[in-house]
mmCIF file of C-alpha atoms in Angstrom:
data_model
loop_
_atom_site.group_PDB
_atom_site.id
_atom_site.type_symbol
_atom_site.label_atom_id
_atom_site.label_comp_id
_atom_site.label_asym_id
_atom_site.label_seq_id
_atom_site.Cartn_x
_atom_site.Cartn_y
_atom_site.Cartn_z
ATOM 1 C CA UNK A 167 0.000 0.000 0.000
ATOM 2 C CA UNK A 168 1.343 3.382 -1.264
ATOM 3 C CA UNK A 169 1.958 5.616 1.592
ATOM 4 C CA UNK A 170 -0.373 8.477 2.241
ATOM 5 C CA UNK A 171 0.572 12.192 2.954
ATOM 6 C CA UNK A 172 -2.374 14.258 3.094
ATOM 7 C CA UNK A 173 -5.090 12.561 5.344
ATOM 8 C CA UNK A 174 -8.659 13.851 6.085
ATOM 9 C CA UNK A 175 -10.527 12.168 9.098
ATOM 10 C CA UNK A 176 -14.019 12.861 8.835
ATOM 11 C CA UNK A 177 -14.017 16.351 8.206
ATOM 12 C CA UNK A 178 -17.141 18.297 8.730
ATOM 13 C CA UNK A 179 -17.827 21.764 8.891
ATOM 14 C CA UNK A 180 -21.271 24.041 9.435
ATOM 15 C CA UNK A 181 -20.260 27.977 8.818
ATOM 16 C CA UNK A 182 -22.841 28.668 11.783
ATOM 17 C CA UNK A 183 -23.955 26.381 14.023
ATOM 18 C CA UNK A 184 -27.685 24.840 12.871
ATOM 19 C CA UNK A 185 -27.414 25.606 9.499
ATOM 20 C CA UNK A 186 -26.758 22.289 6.710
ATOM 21 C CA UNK A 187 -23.293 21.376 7.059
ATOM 22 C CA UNK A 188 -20.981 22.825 3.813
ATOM 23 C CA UNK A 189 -19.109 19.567 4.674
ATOM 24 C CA UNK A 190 -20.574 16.455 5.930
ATOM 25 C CA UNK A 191 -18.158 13.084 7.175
ATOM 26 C CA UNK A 192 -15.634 13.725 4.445
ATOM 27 C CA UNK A 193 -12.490 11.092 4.465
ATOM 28 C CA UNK A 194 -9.910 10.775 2.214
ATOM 29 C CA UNK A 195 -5.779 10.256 1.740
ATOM 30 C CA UNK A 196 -3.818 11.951 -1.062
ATOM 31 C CA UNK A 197 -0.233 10.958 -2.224
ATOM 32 C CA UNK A 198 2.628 12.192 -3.377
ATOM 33 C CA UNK A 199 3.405 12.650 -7.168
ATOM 34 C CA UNK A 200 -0.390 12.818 -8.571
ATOM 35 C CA UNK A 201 -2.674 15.415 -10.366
ATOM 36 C CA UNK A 202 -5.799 15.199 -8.115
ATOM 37 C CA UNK A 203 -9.138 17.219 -9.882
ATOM 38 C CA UNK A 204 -11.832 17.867 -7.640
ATOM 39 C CA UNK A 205 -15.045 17.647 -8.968
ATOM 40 C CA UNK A 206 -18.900 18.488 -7.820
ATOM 41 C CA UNK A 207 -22.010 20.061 -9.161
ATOM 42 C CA UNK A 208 -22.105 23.783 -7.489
ATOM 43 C CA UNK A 209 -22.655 24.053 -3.797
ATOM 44 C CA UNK A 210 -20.770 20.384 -3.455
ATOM 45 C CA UNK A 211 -18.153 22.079 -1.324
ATOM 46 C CA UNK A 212 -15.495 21.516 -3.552
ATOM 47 C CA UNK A 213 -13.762 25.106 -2.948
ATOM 48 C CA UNK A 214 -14.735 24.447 0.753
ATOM 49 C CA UNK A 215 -12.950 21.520 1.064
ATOM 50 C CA UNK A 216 -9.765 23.089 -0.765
ATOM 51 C CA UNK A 217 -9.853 25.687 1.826
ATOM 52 C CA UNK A 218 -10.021 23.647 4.968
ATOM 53 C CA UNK A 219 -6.523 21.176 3.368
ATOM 54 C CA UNK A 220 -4.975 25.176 3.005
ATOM 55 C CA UNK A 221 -5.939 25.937 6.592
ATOM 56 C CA UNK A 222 -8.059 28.820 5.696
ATOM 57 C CA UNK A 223 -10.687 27.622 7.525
ATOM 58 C CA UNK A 224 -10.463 25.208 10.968
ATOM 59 C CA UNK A 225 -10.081 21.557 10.667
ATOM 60 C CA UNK A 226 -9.975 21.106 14.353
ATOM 61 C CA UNK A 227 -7.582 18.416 13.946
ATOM 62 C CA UNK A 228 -9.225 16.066 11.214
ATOM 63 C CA UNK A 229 -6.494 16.800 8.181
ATOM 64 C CA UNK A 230 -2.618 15.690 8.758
ATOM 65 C CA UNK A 231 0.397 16.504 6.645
ATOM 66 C CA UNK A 232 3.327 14.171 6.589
ATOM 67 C CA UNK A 233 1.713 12.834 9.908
ATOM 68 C CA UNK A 234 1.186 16.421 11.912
ATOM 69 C CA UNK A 235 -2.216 17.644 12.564
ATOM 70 C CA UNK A 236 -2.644 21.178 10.347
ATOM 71 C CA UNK A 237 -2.577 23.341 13.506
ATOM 72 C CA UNK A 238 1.106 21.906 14.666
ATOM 73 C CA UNK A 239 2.527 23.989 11.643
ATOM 74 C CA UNK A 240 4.288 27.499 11.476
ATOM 75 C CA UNK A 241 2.968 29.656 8.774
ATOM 76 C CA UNK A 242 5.890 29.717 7.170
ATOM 77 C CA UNK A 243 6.282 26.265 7.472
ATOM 78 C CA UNK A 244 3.194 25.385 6.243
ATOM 79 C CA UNK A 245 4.289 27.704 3.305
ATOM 80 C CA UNK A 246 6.906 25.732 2.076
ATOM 81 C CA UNK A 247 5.056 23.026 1.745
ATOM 82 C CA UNK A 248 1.833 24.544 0.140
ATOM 83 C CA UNK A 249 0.919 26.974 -2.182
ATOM 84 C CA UNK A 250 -1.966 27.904 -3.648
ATOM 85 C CA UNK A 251 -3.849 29.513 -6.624
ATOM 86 C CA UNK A 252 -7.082 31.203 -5.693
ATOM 87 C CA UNK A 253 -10.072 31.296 -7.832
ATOM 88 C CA UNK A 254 -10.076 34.911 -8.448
ATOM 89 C CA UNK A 255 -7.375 37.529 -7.686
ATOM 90 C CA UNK A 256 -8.007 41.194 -6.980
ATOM 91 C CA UNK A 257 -4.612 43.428 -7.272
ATOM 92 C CA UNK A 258 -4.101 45.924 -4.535
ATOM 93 C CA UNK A 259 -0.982 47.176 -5.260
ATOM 94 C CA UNK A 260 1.163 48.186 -8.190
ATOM 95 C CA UNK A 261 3.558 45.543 -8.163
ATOM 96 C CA UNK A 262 5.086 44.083 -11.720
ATOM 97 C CA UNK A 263 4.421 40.713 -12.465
ATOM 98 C CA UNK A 264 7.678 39.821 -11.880
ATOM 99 C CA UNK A 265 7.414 41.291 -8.395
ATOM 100 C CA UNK A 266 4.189 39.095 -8.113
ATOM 101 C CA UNK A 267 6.484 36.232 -8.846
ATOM 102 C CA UNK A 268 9.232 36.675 -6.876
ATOM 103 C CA UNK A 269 6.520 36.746 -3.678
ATOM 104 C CA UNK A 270 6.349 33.388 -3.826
ATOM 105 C CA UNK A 271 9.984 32.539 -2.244
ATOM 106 C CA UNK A 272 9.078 34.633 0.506
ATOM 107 C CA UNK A 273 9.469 31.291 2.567
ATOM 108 C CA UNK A 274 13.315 30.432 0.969
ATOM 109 C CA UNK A 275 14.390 34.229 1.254
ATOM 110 C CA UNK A 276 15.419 35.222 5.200
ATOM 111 C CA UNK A 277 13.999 38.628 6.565
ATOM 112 C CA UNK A 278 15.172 41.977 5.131
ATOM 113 C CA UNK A 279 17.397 39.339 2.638
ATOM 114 C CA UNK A 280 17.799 39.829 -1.004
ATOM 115 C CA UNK A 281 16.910 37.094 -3.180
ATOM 116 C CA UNK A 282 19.666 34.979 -4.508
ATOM 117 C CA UNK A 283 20.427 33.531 -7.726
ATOM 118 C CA UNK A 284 18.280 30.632 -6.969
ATOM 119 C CA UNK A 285 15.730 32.565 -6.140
ATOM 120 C CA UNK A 286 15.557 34.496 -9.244
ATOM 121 C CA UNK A 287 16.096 31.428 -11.523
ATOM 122 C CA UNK A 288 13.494 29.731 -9.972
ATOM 123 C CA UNK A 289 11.048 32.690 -10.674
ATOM 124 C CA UNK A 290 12.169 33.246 -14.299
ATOM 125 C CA UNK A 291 11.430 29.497 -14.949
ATOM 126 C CA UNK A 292 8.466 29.920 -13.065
ATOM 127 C CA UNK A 293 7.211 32.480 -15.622
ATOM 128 C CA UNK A 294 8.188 30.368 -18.868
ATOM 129 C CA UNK A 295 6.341 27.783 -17.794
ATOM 130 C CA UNK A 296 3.267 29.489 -17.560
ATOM 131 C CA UNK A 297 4.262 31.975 -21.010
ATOM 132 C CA UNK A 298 4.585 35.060 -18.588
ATOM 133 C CA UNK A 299 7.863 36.554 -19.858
ATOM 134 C CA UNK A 300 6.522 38.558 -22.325
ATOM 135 C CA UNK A 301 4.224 40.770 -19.632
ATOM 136 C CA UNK A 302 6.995 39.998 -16.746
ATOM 137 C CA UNK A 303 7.584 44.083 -16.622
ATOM 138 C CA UNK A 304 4.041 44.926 -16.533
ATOM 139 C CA UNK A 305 1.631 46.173 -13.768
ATOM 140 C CA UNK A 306 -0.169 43.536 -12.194
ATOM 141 C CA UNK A 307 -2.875 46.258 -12.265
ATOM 142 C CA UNK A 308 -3.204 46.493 -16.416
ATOM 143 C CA UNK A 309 -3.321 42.484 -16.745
ATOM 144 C CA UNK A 310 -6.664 41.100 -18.408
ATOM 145 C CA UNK A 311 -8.155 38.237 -16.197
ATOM 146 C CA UNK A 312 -6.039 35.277 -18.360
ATOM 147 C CA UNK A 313 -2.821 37.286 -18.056
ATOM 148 C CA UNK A 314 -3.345 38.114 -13.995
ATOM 149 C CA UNK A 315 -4.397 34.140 -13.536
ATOM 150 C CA UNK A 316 -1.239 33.027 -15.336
ATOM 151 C CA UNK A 317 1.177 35.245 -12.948
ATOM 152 C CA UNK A 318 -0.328 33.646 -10.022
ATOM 153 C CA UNK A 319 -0.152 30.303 -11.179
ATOM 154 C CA UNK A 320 3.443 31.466 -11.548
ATOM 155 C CA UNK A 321 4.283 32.650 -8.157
ATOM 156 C CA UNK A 322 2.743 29.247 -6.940
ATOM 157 C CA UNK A 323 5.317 27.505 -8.844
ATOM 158 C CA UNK A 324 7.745 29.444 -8.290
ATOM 159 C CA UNK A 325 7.163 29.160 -4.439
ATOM 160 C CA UNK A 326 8.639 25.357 -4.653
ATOM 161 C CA UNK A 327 6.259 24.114 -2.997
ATOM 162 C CA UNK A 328 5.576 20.365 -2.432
ATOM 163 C CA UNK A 329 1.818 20.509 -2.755
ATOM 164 C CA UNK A 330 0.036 23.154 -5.373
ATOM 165 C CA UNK A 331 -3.590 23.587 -4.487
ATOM 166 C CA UNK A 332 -5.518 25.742 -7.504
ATOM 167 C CA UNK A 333 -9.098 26.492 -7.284
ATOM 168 C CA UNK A 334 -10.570 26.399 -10.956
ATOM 169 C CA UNK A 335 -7.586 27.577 -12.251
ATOM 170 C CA UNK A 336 -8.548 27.879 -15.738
ATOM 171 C CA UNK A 337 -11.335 29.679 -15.705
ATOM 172 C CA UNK A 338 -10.171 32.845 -17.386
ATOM 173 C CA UNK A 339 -8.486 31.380 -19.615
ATOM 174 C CA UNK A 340 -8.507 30.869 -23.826
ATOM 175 C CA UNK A 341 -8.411 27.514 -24.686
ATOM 176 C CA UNK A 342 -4.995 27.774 -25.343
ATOM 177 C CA UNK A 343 -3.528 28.852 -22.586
ATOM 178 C CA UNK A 344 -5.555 26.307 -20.903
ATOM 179 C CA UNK A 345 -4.497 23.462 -22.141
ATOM 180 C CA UNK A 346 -0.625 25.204 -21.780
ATOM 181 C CA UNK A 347 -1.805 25.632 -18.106
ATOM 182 C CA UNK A 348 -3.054 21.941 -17.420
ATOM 183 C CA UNK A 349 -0.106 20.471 -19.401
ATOM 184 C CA UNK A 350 2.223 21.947 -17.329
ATOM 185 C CA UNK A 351 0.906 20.688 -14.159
ATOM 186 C CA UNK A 352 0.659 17.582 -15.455
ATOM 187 C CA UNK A 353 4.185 17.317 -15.741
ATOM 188 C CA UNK A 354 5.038 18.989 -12.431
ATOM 189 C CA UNK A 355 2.744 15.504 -10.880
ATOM 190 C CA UNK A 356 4.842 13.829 -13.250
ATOM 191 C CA UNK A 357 8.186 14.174 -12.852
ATOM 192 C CA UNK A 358 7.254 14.654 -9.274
ATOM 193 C CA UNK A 359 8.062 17.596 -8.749
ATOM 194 C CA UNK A 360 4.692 18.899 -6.708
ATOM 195 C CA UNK A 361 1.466 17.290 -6.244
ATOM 196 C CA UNK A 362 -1.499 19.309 -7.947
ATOM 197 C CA UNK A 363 -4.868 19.473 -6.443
ATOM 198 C CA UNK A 364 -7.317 21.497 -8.656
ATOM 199 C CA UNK A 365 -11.362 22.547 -8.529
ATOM 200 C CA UNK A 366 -12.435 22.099 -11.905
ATOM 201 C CA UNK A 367 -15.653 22.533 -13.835
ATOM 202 C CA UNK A 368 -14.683 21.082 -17.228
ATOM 203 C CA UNK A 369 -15.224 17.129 -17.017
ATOM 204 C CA UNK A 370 -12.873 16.293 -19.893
ATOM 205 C CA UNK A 371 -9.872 18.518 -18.874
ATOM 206 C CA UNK A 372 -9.991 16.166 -15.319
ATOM 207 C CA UNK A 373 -10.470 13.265 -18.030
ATOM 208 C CA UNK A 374 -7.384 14.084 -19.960
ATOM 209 C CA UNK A 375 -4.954 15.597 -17.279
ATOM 210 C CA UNK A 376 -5.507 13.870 -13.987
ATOM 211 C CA UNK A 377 -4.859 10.400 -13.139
ATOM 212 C CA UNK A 378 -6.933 10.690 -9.529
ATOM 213 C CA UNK A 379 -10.596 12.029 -9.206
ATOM 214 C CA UNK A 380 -12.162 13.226 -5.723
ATOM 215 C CA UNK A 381 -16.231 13.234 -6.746
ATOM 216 C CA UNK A 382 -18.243 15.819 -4.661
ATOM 217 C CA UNK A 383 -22.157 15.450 -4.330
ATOM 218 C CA UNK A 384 -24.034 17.706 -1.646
ATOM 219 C CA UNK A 385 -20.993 18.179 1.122
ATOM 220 C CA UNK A 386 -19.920 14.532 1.177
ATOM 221 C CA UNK A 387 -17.212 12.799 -0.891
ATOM 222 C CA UNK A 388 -19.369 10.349 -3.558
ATOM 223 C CA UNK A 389 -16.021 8.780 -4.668
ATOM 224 C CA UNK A 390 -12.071 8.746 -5.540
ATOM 225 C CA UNK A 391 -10.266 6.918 -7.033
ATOM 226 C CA UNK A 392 -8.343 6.592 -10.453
ATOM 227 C CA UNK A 393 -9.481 8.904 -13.305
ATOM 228 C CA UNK A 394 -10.053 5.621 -15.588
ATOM 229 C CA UNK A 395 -12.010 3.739 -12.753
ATOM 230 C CA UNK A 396 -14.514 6.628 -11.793
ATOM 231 C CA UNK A 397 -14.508 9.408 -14.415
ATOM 232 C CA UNK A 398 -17.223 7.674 -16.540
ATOM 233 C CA UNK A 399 -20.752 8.558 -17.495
ATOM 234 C CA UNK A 400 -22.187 6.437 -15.225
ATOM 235 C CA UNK A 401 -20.431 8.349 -12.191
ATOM 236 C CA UNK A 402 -20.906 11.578 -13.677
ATOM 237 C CA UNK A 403 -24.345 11.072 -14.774
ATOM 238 C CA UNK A 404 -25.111 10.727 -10.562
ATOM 239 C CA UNK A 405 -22.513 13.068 -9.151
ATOM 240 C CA UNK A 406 -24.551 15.673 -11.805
ATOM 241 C CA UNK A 407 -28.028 14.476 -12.199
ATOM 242 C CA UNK A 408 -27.663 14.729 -15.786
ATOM 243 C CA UNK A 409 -26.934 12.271 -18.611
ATOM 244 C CA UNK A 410 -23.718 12.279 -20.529
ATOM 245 C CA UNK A 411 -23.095 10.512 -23.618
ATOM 246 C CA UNK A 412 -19.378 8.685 -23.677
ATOM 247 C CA UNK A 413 -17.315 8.773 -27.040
ATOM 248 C CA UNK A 414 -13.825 8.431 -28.319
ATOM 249 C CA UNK A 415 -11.951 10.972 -30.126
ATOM 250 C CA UNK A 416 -9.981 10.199 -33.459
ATOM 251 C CA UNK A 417 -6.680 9.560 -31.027
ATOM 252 C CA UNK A 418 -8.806 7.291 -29.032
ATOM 253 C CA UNK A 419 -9.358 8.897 -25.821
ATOM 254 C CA UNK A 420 -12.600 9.160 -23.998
ATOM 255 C CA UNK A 421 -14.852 12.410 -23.734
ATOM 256 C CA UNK A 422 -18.032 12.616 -22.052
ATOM 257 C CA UNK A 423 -20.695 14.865 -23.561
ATOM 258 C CA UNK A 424 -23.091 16.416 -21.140
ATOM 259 C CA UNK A 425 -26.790 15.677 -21.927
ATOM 260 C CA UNK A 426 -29.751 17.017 -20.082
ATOM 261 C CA UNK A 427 -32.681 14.583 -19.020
ATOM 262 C CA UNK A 428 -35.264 14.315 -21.847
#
């Protein structure tokens, strides 16, 4: 049996007490080395759950890292081992985008230091990987939505952190850029380099990119498991309430059509 990093214990969690839990029972393990792709019908708790694994909301001592309880972590040791792309940004400061970058070693970079050459080399590769050189002298404040997404996922990267947690991270994007996007983290899981845990909306991106699938259905986890065991139509069609139609593209991989009920 692989072993497991990231454990959640029956997490549950109610924003005020009395009201329908957001979260209900939820257990779980995630490993090193994957692309994990959360995925849920709106109001699931998807971005809910993402939060409580970033410690942005209380656990109360139901999720462990590398066998230590959530709370038994300094922030800045909890920083370089996370990082994390929110769903939307909002700029409050006229920083350049390399600037943005560079925030992301905060964690390697000592107080009142200057960054070293590792430092920069690790943000200049953060921001080819994610096509961000041309705009690196920019203002974060004159960035369209796509451009602004794309710099965070950068300073994410570029933090070096063991885990990358992104919360629909292509949802500004062109089509290009995200497929660009997903086919880089795919090969940060795959040369091991970070394990990715995204929200997404987009069935067939999870289908192509991820190899493990956490299903959420009203608060509680349906099912996980490996993309090519669960991320059929038959799962889909009750983790959605809708039908979808399976067929195979000309290179022979699968892609699920979403139907509704007639």
């Amino acid at each position: 049996m692989r072993e497991a990093f990231f454990c959640v214990d029956r997490l549950s969690w109610e924003p005020q007490s009395g009201q329908k839990p957001v979260l209900c029972d939820v257990s779980f393990s995630l490993e090193k080395g994957h692309f994990y792709g959360i995925l849920g019908a709106n109001g699931s708790g998807k971005t809910s759950l993402l939060r409580h694994l970033l410690r942005l909301l209380p656990s109360e001592k139901t999720i462990c890292l590398g066998g230590h309880f959530l709370e038994e972590y300094r922030q800045r040791e909890l920083a370089g081992l996370v990082s994390y792309v929110p769903q939307t940004t909002v700029p409050e400061a006229d920083f350049s985008v390399e600037e943005l970058v560079m925030m992301g070693r905060t964690p390697h970079i000592g107080r009142f230091a200057a960054p070293k050459k590792e430092d920069r080399d690790a943000v200049q590769q953060a921001m080819c990987m994610t096509n961000c050189l041309d705009f690196a002298d920019r203002s974060i404040l004159c960035l369209s939505g796509g451009e602004l997404q794309r710099a965070v996922t950068a300073r994410a990267i570029a933090q070096g952190a063991e885990w990358i947690f992104l919360d629909e991270p292509v949802s500004h994007l062109d089509l290009r850029h995200q497929t660009e996007l997903m086919e880089v983290l795919m090969i940060l899981a795959g040369k091991k380099a970070a394990t990715v845990v995204a929200v997404l909306h987009d069935v067939n991106l999870a289908l192509r990119y991820c190899d493990e699938l956490l299903l959420m259905k009203e608060g509680k986890l349906f099912c996980a498991g490996r993309t090519e065991d669960v991320g059929n139509a038959e799962t889909f069609r009750a983790v959605y309430g809708m039908e979808f139609e399976e067929a195979l593209t000309a290179s022979g991989r699968r892609y699920l059509v979403p139907m509704l009920y007639r």
